[in-house]
Short mmCIF file of N, CA and C in Angstrom, two decimals:
data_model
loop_
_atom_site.label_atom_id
_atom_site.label_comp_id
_atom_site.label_asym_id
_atom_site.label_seq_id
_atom_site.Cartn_x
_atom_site.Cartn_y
_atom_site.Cartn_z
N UNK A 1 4.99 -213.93 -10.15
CA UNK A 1 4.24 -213.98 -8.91
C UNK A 1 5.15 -214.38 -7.77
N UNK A 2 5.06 -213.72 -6.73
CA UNK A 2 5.68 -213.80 -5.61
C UNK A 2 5.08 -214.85 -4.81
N UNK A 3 6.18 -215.66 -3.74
CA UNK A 3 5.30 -216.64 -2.94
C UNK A 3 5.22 -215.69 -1.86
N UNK A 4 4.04 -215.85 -1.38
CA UNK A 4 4.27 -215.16 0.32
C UNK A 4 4.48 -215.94 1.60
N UNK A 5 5.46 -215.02 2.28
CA UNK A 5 5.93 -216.21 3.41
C UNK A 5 4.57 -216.03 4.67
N UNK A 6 3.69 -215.00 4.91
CA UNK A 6 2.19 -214.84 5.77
C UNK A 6 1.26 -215.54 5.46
N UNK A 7 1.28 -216.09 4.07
CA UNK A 7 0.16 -217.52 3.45
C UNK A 7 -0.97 -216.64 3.01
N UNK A 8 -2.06 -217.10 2.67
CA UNK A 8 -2.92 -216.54 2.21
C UNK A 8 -3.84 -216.72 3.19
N UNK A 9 -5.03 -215.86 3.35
CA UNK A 9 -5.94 -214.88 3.92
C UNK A 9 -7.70 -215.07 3.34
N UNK A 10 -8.29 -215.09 4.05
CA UNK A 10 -9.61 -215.05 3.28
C UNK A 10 -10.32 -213.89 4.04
N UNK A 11 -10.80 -213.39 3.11
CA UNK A 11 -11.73 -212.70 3.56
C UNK A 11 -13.38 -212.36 2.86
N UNK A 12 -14.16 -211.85 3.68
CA UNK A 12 -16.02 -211.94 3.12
C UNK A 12 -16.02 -210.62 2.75
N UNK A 13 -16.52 -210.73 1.12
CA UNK A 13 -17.12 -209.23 0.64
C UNK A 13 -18.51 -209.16 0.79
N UNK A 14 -18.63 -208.50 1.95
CA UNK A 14 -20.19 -208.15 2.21
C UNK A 14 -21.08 -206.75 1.63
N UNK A 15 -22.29 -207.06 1.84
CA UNK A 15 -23.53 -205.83 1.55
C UNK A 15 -23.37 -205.66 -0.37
N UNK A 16 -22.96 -206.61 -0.95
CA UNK A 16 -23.11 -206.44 -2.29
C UNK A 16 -24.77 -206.45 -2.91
N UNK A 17 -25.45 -205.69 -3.24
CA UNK A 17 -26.36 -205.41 -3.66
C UNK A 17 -26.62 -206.86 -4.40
N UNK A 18 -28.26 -207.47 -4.36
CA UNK A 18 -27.86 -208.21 -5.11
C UNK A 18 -28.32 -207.84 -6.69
N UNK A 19 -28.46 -206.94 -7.22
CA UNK A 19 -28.50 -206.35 -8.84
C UNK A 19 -27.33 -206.59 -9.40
N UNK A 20 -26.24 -206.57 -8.57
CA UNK A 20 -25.16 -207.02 -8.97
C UNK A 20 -24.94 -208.05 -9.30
N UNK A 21 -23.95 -208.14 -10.32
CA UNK A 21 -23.84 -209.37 -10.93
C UNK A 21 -21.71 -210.05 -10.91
N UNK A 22 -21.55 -210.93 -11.24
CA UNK A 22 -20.33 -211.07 -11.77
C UNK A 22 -19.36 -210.21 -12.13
N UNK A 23 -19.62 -210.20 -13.54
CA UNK A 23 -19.29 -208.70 -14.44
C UNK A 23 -19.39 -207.34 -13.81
N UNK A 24 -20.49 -206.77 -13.06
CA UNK A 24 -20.33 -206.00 -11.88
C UNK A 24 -18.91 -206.06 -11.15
N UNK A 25 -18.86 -206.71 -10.21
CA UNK A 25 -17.44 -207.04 -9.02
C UNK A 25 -16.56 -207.09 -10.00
N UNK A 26 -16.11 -208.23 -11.31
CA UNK A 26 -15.13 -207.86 -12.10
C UNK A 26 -14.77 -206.77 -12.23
N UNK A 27 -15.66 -205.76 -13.04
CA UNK A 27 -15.60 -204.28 -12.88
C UNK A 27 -15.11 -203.00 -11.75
N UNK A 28 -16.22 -203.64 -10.77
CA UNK A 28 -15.58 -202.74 -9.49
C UNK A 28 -13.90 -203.20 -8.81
N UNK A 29 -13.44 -204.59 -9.27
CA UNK A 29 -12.44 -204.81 -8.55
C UNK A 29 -11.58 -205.37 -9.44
N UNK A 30 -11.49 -204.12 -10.83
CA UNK A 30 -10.91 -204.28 -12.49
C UNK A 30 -9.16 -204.17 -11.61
N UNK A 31 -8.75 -203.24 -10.77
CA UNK A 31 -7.05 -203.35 -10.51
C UNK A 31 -7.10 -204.36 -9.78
N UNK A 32 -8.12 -204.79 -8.71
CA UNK A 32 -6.84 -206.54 -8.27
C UNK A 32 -7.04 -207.39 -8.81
N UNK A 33 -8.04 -207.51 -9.98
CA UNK A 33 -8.52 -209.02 -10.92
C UNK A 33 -7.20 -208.52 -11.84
N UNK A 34 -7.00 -207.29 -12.63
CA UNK A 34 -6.48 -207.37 -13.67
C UNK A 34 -4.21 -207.81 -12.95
N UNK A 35 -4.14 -207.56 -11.72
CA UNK A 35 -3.40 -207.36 -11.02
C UNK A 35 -2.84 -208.55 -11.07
N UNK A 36 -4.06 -209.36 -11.07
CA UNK A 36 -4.33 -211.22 -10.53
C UNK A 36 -3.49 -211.62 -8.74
N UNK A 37 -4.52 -210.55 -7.88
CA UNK A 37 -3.77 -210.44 -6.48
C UNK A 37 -5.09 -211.35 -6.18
N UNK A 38 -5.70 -211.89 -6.92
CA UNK A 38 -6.55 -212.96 -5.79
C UNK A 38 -6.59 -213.98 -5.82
N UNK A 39 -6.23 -215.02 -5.11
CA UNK A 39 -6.26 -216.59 -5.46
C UNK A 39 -7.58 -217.04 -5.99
N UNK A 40 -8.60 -216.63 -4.94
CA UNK A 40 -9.74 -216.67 -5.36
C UNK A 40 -10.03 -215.83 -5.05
N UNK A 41 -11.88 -215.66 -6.09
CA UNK A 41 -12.71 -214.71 -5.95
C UNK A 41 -14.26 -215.74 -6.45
N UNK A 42 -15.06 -215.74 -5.74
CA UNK A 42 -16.20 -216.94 -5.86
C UNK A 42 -17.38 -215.68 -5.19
N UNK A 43 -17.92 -215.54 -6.19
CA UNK A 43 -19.28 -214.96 -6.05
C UNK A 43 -20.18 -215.99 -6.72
N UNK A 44 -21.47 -216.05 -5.76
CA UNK A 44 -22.28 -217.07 -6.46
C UNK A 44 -23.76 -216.43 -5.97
N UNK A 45 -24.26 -215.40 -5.87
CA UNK A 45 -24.78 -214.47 -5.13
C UNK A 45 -25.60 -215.48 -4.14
N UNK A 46 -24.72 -215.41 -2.95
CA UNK A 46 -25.37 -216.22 -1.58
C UNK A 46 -25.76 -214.90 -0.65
N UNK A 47 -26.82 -214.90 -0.55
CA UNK A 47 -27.55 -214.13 0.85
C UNK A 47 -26.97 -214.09 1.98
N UNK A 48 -26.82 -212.86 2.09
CA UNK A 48 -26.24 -212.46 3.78
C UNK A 48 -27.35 -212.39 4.45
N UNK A 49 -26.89 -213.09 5.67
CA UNK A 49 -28.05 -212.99 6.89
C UNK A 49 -28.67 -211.35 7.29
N UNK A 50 -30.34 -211.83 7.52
CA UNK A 50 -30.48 -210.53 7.52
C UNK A 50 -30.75 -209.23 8.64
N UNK A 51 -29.81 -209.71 9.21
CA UNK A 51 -29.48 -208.14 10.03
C UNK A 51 -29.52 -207.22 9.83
N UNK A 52 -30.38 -206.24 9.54
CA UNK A 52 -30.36 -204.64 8.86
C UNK A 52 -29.58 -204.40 7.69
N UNK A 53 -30.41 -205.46 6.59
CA UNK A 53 -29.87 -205.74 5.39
C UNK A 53 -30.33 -204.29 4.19
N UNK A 54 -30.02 -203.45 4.68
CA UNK A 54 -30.59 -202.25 3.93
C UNK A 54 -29.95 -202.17 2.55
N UNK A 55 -28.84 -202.95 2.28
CA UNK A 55 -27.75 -202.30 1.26
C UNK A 55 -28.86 -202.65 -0.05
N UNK A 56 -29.15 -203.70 -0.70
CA UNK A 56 -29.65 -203.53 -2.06
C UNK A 56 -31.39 -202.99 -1.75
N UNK A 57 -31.77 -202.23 -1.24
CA UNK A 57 -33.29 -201.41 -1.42
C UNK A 57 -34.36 -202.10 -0.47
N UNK A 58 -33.50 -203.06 0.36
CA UNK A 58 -34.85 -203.60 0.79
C UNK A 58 -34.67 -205.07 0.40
N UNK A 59 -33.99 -205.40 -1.06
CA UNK A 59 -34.01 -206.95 -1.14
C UNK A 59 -33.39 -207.62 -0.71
N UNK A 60 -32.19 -207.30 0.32
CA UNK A 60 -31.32 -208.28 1.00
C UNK A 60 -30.00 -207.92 0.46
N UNK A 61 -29.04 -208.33 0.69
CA UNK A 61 -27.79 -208.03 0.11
C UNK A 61 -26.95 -209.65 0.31
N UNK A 62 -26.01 -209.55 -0.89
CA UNK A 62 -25.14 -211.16 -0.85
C UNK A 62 -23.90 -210.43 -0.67
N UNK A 63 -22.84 -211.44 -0.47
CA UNK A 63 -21.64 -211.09 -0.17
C UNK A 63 -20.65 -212.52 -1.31
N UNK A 64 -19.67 -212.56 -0.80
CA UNK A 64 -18.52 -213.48 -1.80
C UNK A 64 -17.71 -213.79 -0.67
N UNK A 65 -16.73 -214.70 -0.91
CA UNK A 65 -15.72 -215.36 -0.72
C UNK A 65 -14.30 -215.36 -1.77
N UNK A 66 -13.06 -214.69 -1.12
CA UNK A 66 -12.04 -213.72 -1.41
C UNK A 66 -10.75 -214.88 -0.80
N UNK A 67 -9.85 -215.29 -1.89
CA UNK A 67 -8.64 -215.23 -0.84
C UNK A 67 -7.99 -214.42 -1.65
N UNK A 68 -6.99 -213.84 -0.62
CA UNK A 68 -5.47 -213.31 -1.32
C UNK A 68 -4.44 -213.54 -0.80
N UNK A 69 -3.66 -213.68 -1.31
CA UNK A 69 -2.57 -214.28 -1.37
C UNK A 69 -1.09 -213.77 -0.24
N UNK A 70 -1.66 -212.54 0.30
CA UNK A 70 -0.99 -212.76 1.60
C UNK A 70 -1.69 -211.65 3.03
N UNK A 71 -1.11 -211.55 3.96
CA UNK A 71 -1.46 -210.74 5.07
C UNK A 71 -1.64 -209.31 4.75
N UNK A 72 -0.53 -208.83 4.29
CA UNK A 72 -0.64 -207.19 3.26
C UNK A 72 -1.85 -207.70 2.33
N UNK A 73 -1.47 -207.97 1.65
CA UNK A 73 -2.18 -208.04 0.45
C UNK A 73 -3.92 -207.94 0.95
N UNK A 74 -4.35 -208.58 1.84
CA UNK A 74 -5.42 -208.58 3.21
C UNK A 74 -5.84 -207.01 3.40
N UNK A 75 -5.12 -206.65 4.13
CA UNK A 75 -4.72 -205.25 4.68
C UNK A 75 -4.76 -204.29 3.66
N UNK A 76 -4.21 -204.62 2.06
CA UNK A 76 -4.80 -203.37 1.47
C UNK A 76 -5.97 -203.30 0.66
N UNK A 77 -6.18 -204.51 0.69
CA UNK A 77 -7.46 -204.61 0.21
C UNK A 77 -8.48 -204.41 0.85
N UNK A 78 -8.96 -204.37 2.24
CA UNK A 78 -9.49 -204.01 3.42
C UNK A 78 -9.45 -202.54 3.18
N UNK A 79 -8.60 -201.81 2.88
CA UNK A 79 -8.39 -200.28 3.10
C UNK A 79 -8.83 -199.81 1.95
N UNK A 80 -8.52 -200.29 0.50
CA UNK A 80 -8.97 -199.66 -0.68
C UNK A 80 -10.50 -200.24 -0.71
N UNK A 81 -11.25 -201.08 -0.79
CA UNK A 81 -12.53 -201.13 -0.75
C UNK A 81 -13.55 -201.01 0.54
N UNK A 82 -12.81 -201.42 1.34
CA UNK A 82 -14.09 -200.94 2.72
C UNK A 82 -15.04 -199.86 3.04
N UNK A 83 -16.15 -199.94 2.90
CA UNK A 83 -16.84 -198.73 3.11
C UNK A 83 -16.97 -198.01 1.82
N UNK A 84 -16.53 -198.54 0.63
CA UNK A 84 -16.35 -197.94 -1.05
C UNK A 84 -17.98 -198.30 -1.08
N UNK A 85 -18.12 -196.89 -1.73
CA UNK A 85 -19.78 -197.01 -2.58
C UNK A 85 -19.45 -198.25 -3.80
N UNK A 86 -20.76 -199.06 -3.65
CA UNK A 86 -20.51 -200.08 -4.94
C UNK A 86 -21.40 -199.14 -6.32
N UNK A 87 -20.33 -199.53 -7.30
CA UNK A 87 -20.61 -198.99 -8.84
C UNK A 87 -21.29 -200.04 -9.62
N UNK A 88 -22.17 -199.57 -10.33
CA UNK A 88 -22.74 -200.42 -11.19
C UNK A 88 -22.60 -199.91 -12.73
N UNK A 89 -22.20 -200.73 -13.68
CA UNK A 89 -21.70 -200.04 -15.39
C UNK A 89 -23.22 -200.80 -15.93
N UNK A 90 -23.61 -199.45 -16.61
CA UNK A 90 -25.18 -199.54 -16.96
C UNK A 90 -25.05 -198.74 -18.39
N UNK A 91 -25.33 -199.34 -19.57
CA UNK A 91 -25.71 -198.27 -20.48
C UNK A 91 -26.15 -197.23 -20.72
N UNK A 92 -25.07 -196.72 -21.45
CA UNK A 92 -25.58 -194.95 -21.28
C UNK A 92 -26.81 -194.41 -22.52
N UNK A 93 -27.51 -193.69 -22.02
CA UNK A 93 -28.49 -193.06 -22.90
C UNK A 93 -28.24 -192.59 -23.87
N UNK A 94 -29.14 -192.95 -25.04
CA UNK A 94 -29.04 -191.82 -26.02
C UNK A 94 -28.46 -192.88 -27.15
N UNK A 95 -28.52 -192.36 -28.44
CA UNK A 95 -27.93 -193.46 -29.46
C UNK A 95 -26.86 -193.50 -29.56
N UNK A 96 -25.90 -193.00 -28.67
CA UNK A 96 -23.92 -193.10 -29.11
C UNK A 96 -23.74 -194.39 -28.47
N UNK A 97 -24.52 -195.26 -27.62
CA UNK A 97 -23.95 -196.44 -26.90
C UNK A 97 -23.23 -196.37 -25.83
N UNK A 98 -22.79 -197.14 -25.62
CA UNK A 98 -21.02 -197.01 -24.43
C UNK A 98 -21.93 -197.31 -23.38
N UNK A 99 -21.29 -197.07 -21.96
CA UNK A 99 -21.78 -197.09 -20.85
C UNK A 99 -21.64 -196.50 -20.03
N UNK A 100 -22.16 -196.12 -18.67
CA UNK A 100 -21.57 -195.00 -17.82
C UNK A 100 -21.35 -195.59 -16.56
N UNK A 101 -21.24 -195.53 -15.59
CA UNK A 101 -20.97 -195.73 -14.23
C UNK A 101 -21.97 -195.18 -13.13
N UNK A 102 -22.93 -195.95 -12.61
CA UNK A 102 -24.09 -195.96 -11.56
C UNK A 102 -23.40 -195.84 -10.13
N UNK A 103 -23.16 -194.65 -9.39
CA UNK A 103 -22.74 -195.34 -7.81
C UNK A 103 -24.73 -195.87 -7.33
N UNK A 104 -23.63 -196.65 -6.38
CA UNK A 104 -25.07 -197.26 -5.79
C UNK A 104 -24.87 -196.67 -4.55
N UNK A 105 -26.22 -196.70 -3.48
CA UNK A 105 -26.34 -196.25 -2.25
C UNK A 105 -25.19 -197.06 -0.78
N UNK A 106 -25.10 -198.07 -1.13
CA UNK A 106 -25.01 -199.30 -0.34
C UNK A 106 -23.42 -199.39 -0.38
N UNK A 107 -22.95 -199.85 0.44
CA UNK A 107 -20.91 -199.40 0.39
C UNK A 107 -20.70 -200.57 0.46
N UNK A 108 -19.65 -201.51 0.37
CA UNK A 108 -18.87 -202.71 0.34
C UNK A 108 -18.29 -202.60 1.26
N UNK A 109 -18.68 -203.53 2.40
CA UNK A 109 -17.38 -204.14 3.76
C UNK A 109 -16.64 -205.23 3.30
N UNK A 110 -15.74 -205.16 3.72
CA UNK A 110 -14.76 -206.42 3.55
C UNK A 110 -14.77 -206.94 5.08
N UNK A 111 -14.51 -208.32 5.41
CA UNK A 111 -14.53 -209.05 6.40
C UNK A 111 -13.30 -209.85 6.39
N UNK A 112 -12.24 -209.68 6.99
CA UNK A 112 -10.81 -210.15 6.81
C UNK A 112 -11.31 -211.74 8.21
N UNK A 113 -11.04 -213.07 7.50
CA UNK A 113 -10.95 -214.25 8.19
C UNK A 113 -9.86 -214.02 9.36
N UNK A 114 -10.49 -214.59 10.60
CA UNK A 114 -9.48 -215.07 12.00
C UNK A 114 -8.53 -216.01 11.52
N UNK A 115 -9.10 -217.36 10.79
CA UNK A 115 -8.45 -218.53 10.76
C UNK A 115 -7.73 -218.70 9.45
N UNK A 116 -6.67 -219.84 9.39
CA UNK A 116 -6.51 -219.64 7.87
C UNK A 116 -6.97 -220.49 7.18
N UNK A 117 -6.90 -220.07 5.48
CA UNK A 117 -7.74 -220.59 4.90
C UNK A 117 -7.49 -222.44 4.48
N UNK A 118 -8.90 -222.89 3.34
CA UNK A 118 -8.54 -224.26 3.76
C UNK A 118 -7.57 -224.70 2.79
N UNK A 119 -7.16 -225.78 2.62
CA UNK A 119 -6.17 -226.17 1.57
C UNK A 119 -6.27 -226.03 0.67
N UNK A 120 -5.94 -225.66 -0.62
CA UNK A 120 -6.03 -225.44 -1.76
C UNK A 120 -6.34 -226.55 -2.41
N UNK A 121 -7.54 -226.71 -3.43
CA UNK A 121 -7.71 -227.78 -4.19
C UNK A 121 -7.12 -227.48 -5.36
N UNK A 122 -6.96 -228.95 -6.41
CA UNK A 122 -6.31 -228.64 -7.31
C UNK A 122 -7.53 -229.52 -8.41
N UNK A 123 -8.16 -229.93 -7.79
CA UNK A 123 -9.52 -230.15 -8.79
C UNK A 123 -10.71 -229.50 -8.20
N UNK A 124 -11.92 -229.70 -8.91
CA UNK A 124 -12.98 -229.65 -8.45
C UNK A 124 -13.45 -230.58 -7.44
N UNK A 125 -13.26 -232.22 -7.88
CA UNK A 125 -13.53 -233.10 -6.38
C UNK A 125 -15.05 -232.98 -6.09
N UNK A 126 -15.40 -233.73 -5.65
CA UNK A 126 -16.93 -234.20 -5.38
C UNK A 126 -17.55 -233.76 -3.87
N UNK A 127 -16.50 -232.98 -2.94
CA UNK A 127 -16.76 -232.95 -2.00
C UNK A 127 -17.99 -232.32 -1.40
N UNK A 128 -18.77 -232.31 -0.47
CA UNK A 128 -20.32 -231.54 -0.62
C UNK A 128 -20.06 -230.51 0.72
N UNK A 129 -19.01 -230.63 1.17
CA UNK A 129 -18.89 -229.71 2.28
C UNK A 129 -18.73 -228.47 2.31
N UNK A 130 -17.62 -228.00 1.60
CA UNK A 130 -17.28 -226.61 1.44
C UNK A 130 -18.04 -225.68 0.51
N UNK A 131 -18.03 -224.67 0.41
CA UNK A 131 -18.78 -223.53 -0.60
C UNK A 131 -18.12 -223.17 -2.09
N UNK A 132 -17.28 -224.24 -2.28
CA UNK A 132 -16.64 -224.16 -3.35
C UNK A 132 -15.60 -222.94 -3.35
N UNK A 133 -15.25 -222.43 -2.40
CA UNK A 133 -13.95 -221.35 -2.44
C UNK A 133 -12.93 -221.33 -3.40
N UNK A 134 -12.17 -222.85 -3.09
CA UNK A 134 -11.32 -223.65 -3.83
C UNK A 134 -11.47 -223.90 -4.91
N UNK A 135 -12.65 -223.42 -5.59
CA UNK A 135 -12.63 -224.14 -7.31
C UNK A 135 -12.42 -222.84 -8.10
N UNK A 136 -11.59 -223.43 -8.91
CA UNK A 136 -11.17 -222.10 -10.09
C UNK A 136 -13.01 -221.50 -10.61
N UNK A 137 -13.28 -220.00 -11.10
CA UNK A 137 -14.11 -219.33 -11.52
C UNK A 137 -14.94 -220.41 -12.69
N UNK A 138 -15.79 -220.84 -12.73
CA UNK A 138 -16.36 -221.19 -14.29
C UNK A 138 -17.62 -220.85 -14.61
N UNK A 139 -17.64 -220.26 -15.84
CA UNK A 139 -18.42 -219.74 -16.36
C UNK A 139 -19.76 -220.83 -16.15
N UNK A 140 -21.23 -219.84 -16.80
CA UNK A 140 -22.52 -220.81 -16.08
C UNK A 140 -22.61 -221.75 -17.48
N UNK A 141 -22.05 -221.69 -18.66
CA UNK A 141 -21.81 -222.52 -19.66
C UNK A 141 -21.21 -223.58 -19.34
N UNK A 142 -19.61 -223.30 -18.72
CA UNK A 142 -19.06 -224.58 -18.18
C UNK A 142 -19.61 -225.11 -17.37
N UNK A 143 -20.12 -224.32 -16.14
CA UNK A 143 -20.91 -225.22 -15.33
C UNK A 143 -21.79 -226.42 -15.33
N UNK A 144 -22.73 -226.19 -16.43
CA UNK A 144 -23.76 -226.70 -16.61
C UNK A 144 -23.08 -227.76 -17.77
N UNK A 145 -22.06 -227.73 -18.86
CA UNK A 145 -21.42 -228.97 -19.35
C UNK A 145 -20.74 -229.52 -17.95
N UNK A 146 -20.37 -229.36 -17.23
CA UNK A 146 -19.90 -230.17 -15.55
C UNK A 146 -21.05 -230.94 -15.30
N UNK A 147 -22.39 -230.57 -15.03
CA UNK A 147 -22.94 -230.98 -14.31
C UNK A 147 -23.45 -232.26 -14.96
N UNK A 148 -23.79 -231.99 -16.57
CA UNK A 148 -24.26 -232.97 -17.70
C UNK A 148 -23.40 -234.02 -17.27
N UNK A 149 -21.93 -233.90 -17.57
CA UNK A 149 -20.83 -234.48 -17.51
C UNK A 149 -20.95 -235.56 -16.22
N UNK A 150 -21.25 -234.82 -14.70
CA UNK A 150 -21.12 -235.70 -13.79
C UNK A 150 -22.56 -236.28 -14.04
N UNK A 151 -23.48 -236.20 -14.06
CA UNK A 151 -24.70 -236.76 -14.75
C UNK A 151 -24.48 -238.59 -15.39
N UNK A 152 -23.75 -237.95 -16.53
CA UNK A 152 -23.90 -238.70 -17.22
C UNK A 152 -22.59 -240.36 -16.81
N UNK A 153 -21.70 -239.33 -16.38
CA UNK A 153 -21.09 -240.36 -15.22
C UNK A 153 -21.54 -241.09 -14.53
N UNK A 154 -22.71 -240.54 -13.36
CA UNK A 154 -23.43 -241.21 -12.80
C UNK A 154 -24.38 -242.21 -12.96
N UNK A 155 -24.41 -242.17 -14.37
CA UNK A 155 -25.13 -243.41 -15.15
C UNK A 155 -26.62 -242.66 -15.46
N UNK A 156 -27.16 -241.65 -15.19
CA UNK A 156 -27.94 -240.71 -15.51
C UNK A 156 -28.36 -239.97 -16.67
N UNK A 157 -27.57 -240.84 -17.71
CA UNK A 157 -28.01 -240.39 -19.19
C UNK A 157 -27.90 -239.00 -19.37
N UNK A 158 -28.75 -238.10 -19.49
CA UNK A 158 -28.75 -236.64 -19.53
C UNK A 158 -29.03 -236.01 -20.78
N UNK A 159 -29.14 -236.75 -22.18
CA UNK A 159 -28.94 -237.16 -23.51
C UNK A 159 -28.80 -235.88 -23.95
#
């Protein structure tokens, strides 16, 4: 991995349907996850305000929180997904199994940040301010042993 001397970049993946899931975006964004061009990637399906929220059918659409790791890196990611129809991998019919590939109606904007991003955490930390950008991906299994965990820290039993 390269350091970059432009710093890293955040940017908002907007109009994500919300049918979409995790595993979804993994999927649709299989070359820069598998690439590992993102510092972060934090989907937690949060609601985009609704301004002519047409993208998921009528139910609103969520978006994510993206860094990458430099100014290019910004810039081509902006260009390869912007305006991309979002795909959904849905089981395919019939008894052979497998799955096929759904385009959806609704396209993916990317929203490249003015400012830069905030400091990098190197724990999770208790802080209640931020949207969790900064915290490594964890599964809703780990999550929920976290939460027991701070629970039970808190003198909250949790048994």
């Amino acid at each position: 991995m390269e350091g970059s001397s432009d710093g890293a970049v955040l940017a908002e993946v907007q109009n994500i349907p919300s049918s979409l899931h995790s595993a979804d975006l993994r999927s649709f964004f299989c070359d820069w996850v598998e690439a590992s061009r993102f510092e972060v990637f934090h989907y937690r399906h949060r609601r985009e305000a609704e301004e002519g929220a047409e993208g998921a059918g009528g139910k609103g659409s969520c978006c994510c929180l993206v860094r990458l790791k430099s100014k290019a890196d910004a810039a081509a990611f902006s260009r390869r997904y912007n305006n991309t129809r979002w795909v959904k991998i849905q089981p395919a019919p019939g008894p052979g199994g497998g799955t096929r590939e759904v385009e959806l109606s609704s396209c993916c904007r990317v929203s490249l940040s003015v400012g830069p991003p905030p400091a990098k955490a190197d724990t999770h930390g208790d802080d209640a301010q931020g949207e969790g950008a900064d915290r490594p991906y964890l599964t809703r299994k780990q999550q929920k042993a976290a939460r027991r965990a701070k629970s039970r820290a808190a003198g909250g039993g949790g048994g």
